[in-house]
Short mmCIF file of C-alpha atoms and ligand atoms in Angstrom, two decimals:
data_model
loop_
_atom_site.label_atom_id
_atom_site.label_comp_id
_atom_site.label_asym_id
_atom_site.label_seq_id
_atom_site.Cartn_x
_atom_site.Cartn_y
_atom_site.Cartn_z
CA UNK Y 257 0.00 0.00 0.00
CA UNK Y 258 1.86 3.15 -1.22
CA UNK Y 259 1.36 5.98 1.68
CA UNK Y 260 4.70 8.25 1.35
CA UNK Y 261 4.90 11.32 0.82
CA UNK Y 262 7.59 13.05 -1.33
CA UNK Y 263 8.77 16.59 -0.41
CA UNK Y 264 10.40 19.03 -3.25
CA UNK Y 265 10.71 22.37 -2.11
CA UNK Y 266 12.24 25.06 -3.71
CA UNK Y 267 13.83 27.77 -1.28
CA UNK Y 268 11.76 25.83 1.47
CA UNK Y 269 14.39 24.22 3.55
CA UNK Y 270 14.01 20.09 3.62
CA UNK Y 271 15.92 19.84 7.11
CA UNK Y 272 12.96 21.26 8.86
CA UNK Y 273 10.01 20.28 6.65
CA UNK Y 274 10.60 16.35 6.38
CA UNK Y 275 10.57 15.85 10.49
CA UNK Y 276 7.91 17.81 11.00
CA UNK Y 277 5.75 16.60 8.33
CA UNK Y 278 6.72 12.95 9.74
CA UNK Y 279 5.91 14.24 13.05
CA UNK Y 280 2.42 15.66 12.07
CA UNK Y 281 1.58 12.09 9.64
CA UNK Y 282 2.13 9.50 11.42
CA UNK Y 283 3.16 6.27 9.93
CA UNK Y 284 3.65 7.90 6.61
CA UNK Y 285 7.30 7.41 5.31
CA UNK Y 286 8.13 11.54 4.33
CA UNK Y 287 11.70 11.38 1.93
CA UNK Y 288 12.98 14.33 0.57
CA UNK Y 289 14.42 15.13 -3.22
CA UNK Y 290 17.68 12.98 -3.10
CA UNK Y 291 16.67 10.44 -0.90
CA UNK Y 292 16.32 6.70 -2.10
CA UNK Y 293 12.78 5.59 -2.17
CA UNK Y 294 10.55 3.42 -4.53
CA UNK Y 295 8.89 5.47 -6.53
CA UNK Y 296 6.12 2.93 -6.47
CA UNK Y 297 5.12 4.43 -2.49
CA UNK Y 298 4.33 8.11 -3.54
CA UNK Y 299 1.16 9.12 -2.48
CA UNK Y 300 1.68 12.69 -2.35
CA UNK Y 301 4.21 15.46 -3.71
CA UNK Y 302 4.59 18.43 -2.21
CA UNK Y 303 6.31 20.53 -4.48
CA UNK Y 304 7.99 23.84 -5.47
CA UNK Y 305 7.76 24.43 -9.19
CA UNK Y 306 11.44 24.46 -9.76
CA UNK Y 307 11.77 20.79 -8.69
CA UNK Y 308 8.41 19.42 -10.44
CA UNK Y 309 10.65 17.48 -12.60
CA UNK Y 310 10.21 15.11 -9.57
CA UNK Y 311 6.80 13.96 -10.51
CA UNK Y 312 7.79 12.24 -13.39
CA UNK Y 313 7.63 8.29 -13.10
CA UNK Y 314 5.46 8.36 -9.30
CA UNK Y 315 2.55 5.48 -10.37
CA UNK Y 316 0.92 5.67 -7.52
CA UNK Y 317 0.56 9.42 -7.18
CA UNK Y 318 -2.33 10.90 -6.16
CA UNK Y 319 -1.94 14.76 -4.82
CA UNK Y 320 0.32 17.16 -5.76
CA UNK Y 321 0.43 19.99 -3.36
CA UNK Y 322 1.96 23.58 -4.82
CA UNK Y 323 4.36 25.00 -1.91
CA UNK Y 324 3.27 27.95 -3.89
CA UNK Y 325 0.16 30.19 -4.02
CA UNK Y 326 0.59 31.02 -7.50
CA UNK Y 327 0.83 27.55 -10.25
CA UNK Y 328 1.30 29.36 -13.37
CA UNK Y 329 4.62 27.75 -13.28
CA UNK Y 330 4.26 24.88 -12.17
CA UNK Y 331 1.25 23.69 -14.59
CA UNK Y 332 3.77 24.29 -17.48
CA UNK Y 333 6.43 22.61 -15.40
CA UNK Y 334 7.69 18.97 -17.44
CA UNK Y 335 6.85 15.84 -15.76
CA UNK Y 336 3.46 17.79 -14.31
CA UNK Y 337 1.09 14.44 -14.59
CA UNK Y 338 -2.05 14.95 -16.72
CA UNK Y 339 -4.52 13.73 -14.85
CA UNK Y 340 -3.37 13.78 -10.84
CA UNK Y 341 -5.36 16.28 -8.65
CA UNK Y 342 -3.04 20.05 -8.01
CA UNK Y 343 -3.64 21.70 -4.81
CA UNK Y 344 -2.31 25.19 -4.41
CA UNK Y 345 -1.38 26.22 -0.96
CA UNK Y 346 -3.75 29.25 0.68
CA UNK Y 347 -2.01 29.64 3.66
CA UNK Y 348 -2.80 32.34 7.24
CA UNK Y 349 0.48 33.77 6.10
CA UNK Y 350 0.07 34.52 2.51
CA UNK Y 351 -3.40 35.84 3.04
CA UNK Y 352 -2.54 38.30 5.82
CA UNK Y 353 0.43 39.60 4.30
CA UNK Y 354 -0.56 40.29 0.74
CA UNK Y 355 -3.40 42.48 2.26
CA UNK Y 356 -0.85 44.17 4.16
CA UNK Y 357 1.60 44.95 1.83
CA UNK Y 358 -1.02 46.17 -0.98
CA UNK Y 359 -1.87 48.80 2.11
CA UNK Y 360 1.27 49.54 3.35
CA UNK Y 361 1.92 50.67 -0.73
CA UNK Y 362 -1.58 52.25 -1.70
CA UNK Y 363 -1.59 54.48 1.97
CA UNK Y 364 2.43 55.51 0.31
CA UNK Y 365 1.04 56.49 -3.07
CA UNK Y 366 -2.54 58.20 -1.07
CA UNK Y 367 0.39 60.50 0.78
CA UNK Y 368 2.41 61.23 -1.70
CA UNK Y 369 5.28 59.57 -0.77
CA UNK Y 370 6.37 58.68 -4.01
CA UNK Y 371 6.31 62.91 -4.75
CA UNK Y 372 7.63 63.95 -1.20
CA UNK Y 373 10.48 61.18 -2.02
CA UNK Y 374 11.41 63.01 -5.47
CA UNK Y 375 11.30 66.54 -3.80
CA UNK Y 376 13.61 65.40 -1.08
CA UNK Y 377 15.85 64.37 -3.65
CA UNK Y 378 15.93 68.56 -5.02
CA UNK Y 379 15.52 69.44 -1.57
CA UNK Y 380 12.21 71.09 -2.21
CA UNK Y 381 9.95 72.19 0.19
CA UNK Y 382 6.48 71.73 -1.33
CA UNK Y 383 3.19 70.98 0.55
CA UNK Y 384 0.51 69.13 -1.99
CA UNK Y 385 -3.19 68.92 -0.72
CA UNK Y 386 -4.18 65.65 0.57
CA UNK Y 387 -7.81 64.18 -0.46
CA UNK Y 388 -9.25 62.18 2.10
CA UNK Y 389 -9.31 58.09 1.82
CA UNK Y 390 -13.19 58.26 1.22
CA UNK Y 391 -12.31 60.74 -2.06
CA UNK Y 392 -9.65 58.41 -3.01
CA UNK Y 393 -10.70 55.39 -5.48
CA UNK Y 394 -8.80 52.09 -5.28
CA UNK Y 395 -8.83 49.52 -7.97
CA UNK Y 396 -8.08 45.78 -7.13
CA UNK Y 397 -7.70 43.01 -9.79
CA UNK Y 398 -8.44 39.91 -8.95
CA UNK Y 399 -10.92 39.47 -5.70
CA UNK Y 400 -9.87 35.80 -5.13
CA UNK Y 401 -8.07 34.59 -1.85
CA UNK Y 402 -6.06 37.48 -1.84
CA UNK Y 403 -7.38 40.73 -3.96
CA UNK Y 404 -11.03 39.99 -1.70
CA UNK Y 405 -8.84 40.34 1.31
CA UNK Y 406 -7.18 43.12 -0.10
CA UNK Y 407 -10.09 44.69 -1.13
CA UNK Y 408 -12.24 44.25 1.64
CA UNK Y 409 -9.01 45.83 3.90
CA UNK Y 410 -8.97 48.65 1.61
CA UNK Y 411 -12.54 49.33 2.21
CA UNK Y 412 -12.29 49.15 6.17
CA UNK Y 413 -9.54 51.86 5.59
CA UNK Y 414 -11.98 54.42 4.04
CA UNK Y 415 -10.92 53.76 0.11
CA UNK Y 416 -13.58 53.75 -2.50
CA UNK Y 417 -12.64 50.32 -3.65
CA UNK Y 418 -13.79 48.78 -6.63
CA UNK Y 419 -12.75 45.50 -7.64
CA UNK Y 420 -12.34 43.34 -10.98
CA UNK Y 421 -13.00 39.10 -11.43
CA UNK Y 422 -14.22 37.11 -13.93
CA UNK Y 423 -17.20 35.58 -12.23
CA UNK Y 424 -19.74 38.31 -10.11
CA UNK Y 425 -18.78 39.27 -6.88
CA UNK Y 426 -20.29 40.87 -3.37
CA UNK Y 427 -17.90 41.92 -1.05
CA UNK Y 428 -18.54 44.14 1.60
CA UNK Y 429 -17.96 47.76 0.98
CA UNK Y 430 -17.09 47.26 -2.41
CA UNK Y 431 -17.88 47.74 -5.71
CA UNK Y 432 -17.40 45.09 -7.99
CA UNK Y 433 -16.90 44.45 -11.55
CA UNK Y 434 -17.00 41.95 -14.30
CA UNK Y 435 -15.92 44.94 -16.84
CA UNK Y 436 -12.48 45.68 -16.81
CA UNK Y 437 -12.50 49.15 -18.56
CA UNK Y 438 -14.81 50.02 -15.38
CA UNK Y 439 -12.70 49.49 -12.84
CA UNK Y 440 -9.54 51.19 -14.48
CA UNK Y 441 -11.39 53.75 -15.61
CA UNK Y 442 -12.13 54.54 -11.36
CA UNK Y 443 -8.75 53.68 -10.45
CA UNK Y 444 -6.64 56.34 -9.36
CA UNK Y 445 -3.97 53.39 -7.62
CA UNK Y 446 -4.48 49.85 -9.41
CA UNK Y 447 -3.45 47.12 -7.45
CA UNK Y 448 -2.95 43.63 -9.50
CA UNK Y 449 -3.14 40.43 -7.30
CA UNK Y 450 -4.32 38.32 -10.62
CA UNK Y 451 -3.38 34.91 -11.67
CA UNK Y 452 -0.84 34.12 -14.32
CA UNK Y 453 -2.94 32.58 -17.33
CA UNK Y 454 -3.12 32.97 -21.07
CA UNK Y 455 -6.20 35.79 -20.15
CA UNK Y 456 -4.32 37.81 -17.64
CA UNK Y 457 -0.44 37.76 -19.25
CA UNK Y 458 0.36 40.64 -20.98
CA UNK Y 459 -2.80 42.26 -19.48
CA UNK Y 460 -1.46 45.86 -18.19
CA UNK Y 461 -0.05 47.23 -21.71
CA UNK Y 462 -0.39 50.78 -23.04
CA UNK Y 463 -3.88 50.42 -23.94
CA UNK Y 464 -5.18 49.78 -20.70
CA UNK Y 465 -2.80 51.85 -18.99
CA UNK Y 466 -4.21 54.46 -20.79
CA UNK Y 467 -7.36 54.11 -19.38
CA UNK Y 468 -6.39 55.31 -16.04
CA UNK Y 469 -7.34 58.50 -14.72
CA UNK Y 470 -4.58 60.93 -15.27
CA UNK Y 471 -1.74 60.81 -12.51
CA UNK Y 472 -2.62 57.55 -11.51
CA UNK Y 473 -0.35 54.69 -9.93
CA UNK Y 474 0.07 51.33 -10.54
CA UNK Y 475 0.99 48.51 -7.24
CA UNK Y 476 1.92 45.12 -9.05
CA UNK Y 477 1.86 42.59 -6.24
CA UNK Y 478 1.17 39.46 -8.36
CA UNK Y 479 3.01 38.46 -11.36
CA UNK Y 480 5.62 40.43 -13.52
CA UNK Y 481 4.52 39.18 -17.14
CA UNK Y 482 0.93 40.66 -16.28
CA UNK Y 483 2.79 43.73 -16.73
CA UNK Y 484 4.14 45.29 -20.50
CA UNK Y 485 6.99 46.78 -18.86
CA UNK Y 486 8.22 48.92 -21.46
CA UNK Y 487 4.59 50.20 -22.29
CA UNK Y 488 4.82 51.42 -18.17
CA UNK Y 489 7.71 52.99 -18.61
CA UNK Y 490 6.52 54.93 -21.18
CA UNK Y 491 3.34 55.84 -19.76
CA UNK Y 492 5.20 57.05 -16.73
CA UNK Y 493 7.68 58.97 -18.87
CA UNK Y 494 4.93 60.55 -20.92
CA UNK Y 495 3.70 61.31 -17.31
CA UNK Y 496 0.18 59.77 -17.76
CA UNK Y 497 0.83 57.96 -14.91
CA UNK Y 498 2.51 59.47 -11.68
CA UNK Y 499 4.34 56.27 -9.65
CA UNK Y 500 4.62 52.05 -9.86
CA UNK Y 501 5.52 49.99 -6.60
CA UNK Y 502 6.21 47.06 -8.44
CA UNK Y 503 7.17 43.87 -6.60
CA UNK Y 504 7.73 41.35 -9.31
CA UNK Y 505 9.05 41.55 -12.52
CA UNK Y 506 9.15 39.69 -16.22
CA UNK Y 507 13.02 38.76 -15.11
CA UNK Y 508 14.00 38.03 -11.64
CA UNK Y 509 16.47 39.28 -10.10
CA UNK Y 510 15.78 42.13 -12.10
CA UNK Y 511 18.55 42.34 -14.44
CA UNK Y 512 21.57 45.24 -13.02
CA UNK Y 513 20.48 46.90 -15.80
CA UNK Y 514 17.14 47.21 -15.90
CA UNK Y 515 15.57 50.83 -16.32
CA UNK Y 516 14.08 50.66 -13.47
CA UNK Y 517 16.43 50.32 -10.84
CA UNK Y 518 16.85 54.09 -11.44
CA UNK Y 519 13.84 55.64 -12.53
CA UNK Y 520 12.42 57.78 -10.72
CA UNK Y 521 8.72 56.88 -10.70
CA UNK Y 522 9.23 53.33 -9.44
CA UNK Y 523 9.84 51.53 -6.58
CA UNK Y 524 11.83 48.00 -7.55
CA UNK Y 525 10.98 45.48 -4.41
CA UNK Y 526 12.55 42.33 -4.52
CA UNK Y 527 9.66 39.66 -4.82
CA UNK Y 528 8.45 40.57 -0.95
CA UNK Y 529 4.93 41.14 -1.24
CA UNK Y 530 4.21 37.88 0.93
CA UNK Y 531 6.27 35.06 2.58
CA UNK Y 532 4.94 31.88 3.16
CA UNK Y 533 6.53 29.80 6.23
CA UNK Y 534 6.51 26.20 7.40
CA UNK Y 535 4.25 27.51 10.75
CA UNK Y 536 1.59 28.39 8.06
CA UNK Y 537 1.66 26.04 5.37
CA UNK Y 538 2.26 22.62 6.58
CA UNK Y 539 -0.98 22.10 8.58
CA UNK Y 540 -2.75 23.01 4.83
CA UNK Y 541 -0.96 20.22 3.54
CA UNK Y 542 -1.04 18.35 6.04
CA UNK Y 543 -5.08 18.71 5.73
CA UNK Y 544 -5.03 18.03 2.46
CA UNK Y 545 -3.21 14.82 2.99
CA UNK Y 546 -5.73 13.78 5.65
CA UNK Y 547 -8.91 14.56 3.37
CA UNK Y 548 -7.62 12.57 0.42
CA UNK Y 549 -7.05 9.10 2.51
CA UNK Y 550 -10.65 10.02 3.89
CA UNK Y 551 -12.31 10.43 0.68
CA UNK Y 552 -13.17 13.86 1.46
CA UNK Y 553 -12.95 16.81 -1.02
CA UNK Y 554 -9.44 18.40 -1.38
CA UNK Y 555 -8.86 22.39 0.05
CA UNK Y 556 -7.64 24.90 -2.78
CA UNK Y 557 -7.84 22.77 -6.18
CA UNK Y 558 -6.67 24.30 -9.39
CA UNK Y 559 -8.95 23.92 -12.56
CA UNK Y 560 -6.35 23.54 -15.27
CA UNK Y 561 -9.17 24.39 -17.77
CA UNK Y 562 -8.66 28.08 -16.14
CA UNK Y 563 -4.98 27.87 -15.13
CA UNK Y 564 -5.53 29.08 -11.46
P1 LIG O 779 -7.29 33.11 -6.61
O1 LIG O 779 -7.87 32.85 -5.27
O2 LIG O 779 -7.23 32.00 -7.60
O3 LIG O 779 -8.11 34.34 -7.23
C1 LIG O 779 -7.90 34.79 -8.53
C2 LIG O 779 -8.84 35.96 -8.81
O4 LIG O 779 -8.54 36.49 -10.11
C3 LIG O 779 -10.32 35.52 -8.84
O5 LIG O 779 -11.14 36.53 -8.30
C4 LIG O 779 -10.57 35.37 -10.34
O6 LIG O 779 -11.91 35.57 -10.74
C5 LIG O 779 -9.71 36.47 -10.90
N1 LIG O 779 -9.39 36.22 -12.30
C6 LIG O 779 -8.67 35.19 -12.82
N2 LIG O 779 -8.63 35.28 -14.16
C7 LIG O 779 -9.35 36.38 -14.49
C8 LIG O 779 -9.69 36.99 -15.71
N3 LIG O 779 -9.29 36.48 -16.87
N4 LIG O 779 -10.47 38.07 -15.67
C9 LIG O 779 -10.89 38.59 -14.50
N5 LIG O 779 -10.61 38.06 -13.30
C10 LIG O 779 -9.84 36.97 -13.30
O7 LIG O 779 -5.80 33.69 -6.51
P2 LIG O 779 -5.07 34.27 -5.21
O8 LIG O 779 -4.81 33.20 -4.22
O9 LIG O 779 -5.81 35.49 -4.77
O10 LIG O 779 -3.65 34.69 -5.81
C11 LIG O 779 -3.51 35.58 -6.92
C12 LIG O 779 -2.08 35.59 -7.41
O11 LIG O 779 -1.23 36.31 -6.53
C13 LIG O 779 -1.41 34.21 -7.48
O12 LIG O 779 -1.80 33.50 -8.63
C14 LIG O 779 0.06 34.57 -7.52
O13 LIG O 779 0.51 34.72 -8.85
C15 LIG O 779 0.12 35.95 -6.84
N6 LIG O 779 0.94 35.90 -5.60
C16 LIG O 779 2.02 36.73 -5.51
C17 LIG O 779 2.80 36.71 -4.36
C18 LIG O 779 3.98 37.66 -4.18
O14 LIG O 779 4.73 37.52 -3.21
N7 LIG O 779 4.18 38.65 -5.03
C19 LIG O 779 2.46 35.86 -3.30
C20 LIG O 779 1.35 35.03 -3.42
C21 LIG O 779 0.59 35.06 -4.58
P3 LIG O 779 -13.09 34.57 -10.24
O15 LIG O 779 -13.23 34.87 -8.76
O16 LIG O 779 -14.24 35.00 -11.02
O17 LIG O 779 -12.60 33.18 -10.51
#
């Protein structure tokens, strides 16, 4: 009776994982990447897209479990089996500190501390007026497990939030949107917290830039190559838009000499948005791994017919 479970992480470390997911399942053999097993046992993979390679030649597979929120990458990944369930991991960490960080940036762009950062620069003593969060409109892409958090945070802060998905919405305090055009149109600060899919790559080029309000700012939190970055940097150069926190990017690291590292209407963050830790994510797959051998439905499926 195959019951092990195979662990592939990618930055997670395997020194800590493997014991304590042996401590939390037990009388399930847990081996790491490098470890001699029969591939025969593997019941479950949990995996980092980098090493999905693994999953090649497991017969008795039946879960793979992302390490990762996001599995644009690792549905493309080689060796991803056709027809084995993919869990993606929702995690208490993720999902508090995506919220966080999309405030922490749109409360920098509301003050003007994109503007006040620039003047200190020319040591200019300016004061700008400073609208109120309740005359300030917020857009959010995306009003999944993170952008409805995000959104619904937003809200609670005062923003006029509206919100973008594929499917109808109601959240709380905000209005939301099946039209796209709609919700850029109202967004004086954009924040994307999208999916990677065929749909949503590419999405934020110079034609819907342009259809932000004047001045506007753009907080990429999700995924670079939802981004056009060179129709951003022109938008920002041609001053249509005012500032982009941007936290992930087509390349990563972003290349040394990347634009913009130095220009002056963006802040480069290094892939920080959100960090997901062992405290947070194993008892999710550890759940997940108790509801299969029960027969009971799975937490967080992807639908590969949508990609997320
Ligand atoms: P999720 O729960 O799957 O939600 C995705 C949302 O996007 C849903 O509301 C969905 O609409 C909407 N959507 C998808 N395709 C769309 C389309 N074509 N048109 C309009 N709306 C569309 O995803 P999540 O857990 O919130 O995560 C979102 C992304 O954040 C992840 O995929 C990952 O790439 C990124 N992420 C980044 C970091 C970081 O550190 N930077 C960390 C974690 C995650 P419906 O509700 O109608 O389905």
């Amino acid at each position: 009776m195959p019951a092990a479970v195979l662990f592939a992480p990618g930055s997670e470390d395997p020194t800590e994982w493997v014991p304590a997911l042996a401590a939390a399942l037990p009388g399930t053999r847990v081996y790491a990447v490098g470890d001699s097993f029969d591939a025969e046992e593997v019941e479950v993979a949990i995996v980092a897209p980098s090493a999905a390679g693994v999953l090649r030649g497991l017969p008795s597979l039946r879960l793979v479990q992302s390490l990762w929120m996001g599995v644009d990458e690792l549905l493309t990944a080689p060796g991803l089996p056709a027809d084995v369930p993919i869990a993606r991991m929702v995690d208490s960490g993720m999902t508090r500190e995506m919220p966080e960080a999309a405030l922490a940036h749109v409360l920098y762009l509301h003050r003007a501390h994109d503007v006040y950062a620039r003047q200190q620069r020319a040591r200019e003593w300016r004061q700008w007026p400073q609208p109120a969060a309740t005359n300030r409109s917020v857009g959010v892409l995306g009003l999944g497990e993170l952008g409805a958090r995000t959104a619904r945070l937003l809200a609670e802060h005062g923003f006029r939030v509206h919100g973008w998905s594929r499917t109808p919405k109601r959240i709380d305090g905000v209005a939301t949107h099946t039209d796209l055009n709609a919700v850029l149109a109202a967004s004086e600060i954009l924040v994307n917290q999208l999916p990677l899919t065929a749909e949503t790559r590419g999405l934020l080029d110079a034609r819907r830039l342009a259809v932000l309000p004047a001045g506007a700012c753009v907080v990429n939190l999700a995924r670079g190559a939802h981004l056009i970055e060179a129709d951003l940097l022109t938008m920002l150069d041609r001053g249509h838009l005012r500032h982009a926190v941007l936290d992930v990017f087509a390349e990563e690291p972003l290349p040394p000499n990347h634009p913009f590292w130095t220009h002056p209407a963006v802040t480069v963050l290094p892939h920080v948005a959100a960090w997901s830790s062992l405290e947070s994510c194993l008892p999710v797959a550890v759940e997940n791994i108790r509801r299969l051998r029960a027969g009971e439905p799975l937490l967080h499926l992807v639908d590969r017919e949508r990609s997320y």
